Amino acid sequence: NPNFVFYADDATLKKIKSAVGYRVQFSTTKKFKKVLVTKNIKKVKATITHKKLKNKKTLYVRAKAYIQIGKTKYYSAKWSKVKKVKIKK
């Protein structure tokens, strides 16, 4: 499972060799009862923009890796540990 590393308040994923990409989720609650944004990214370091991600708001983020065989994506069963991030624009 991917893990987050923090550099200057940014959440950065540690790369997994076999992963083609990552599914990242943002939520207002630590238990992810209400997910604001779910995005698939291909790189470990990516900028995610969305109208629901507001400046200076504290959110929780988690990720999981996926591989792709043909057109089908297969996601890892477990999410990463949840990290608290502060959105900055």
CSV table of C-alpha atoms in Angstrom, one decimal:
chain,number,residue,atom,x,y,z
A,1,ASN,CA,0.0,0.0,0.0
A,2,PRO,CA,1.2,3.5,-0.7
A,3,ASN,CA,2.3,5.7,2.1
A,4,PHE,CA,2.4,9.5,2.3
A,5,VAL,CA,5.5,11.6,3.0
A,6,PHE,CA,5.2,15.2,3.9
A,7,TYR,CA,7.4,18.0,2.3
A,8,ALA,CA,6.4,21.5,3.2
A,9,ASP,CA,2.8,20.5,4.0
A,10,ASP,CA,2.3,18.6,0.7
A,11,ALA,CA,1.3,15.0,0.7
A,12,THR,CA,3.6,13.0,-1.6
A,13,LEU,CA,3.3,9.3,-2.2
A,14,LYS,CA,6.1,6.8,-2.0
A,15,LYS,CA,6.4,5.0,-5.3
A,16,ILE,CA,5.5,1.4,-5.6
A,17,LYS,CA,7.4,-0.4,-8.5
A,18,SER,CA,4.5,-2.5,-9.8
A,19,ALA,CA,1.9,0.3,-9.7
A,20,VAL,CA,0.8,2.1,-12.8
A,21,GLY,CA,-1.1,4.8,-10.9
A,22,TYR,CA,-2.8,5.7,-7.7
A,23,ARG,CA,-6.4,6.5,-6.6
A,24,VAL,CA,-6.4,9.4,-4.2
A,25,GLN,CA,-9.4,10.5,-2.0
A,26,PHE,CA,-10.0,13.7,0.0
A,27,SER,CA,-12.5,13.9,2.8
A,28,THR,CA,-13.6,16.3,5.6
A,29,THR,CA,-13.7,13.4,8.1
A,30,LYS,CA,-11.0,11.1,9.2
A,31,LYS,CA,-13.2,8.0,8.6
A,32,PHE,CA,-14.1,9.2,5.1
A,33,LYS,CA,-17.9,9.2,5.6
A,34,LYS,CA,-18.2,12.0,3.1
A,35,VAL,CA,-15.6,11.8,0.3
A,36,LEU,CA,-15.2,15.2,-1.5
A,37,VAL,CA,-12.9,14.2,-4.4
A,38,THR,CA,-11.6,10.9,-5.8
A,39,LYS,CA,-8.9,11.2,-8.5
A,40,ASN,CA,-6.7,8.8,-10.3
A,41,ILE,CA,-3.1,10.0,-10.8
A,42,LYS,CA,-0.3,8.4,-12.7
A,43,LYS,CA,2.7,10.1,-11.0
A,44,VAL,CA,3.8,10.0,-7.4
A,45,LYS,CA,3.9,13.8,-7.3
A,46,ALA,CA,0.8,15.4,-8.9
A,47,THR,CA,-1.2,18.5,-8.5
A,48,ILE,CA,-4.8,17.9,-7.8
A,49,THR,CA,-7.3,20.7,-8.4
A,50,HIS,CA,-11.0,20.6,-7.8
A,51,LYS,CA,-13.6,23.2,-6.9
A,52,LYS,CA,-14.4,21.4,-3.7
A,53,LEU,CA,-10.8,21.7,-2.4
A,54,LYS,CA,-10.9,25.1,-0.8
A,55,ASN,CA,-8.0,27.3,0.2
A,56,LYS,CA,-6.7,26.9,3.8
A,57,LYS,CA,-9.2,24.1,4.6
A,58,THR,CA,-7.9,21.0,6.5
A,59,LEU,CA,-8.8,17.7,4.9
A,60,TYR,CA,-7.9,14.1,5.2
A,61,VAL,CA,-6.3,12.2,2.3
A,62,ARG,CA,-5.6,8.5,1.5
A,63,ALA,CA,-4.5,6.6,-1.5
A,64,LYS,CA,-4.3,3.1,-3.0
A,65,ALA,CA,-2.2,1.8,-5.9
A,66,TYR,CA,-3.5,0.2,-9.1
A,67,ILE,CA,-2.2,-1.8,-12.0
A,68,GLN,CA,-3.7,-2.0,-15.4
A,69,ILE,CA,-4.1,-5.1,-17.6
A,70,GLY,CA,-5.6,-4.2,-21.0
A,71,LYS,CA,-8.3,-1.6,-20.2
A,72,THR,CA,-9.1,-3.0,-16.8
A,73,LYS,CA,-7.7,-1.4,-13.6
A,74,TYR,CA,-7.1,-3.6,-10.5
A,75,TYR,CA,-6.9,-1.7,-7.2
A,76,SER,CA,-5.1,-2.8,-4.1
A,77,ALA,CA,-7.4,-4.0,-1.4
A,78,LYS,CA,-6.3,-1.6,1.4
A,79,TRP,CA,-6.0,2.1,1.5
A,80,SER,CA,-2.9,3.9,2.8
A,81,LYS,CA,-2.8,5.4,6.3
A,82,VAL,CA,-4.9,8.6,6.5
A,83,LYS,CA,-3.0,11.8,6.5
A,84,LYS,CA,-4.2,15.3,7.5
A,85,VAL,CA,-3.4,18.0,5.0
A,86,LYS,CA,-4.0,21.7,4.7
A,87,ILE,CA,-5.0,22.9,1.3
A,88,LYS,CA,-3.1,25.8,-0.1
A,89,LYS,CA,-3.4,27.5,-3.5
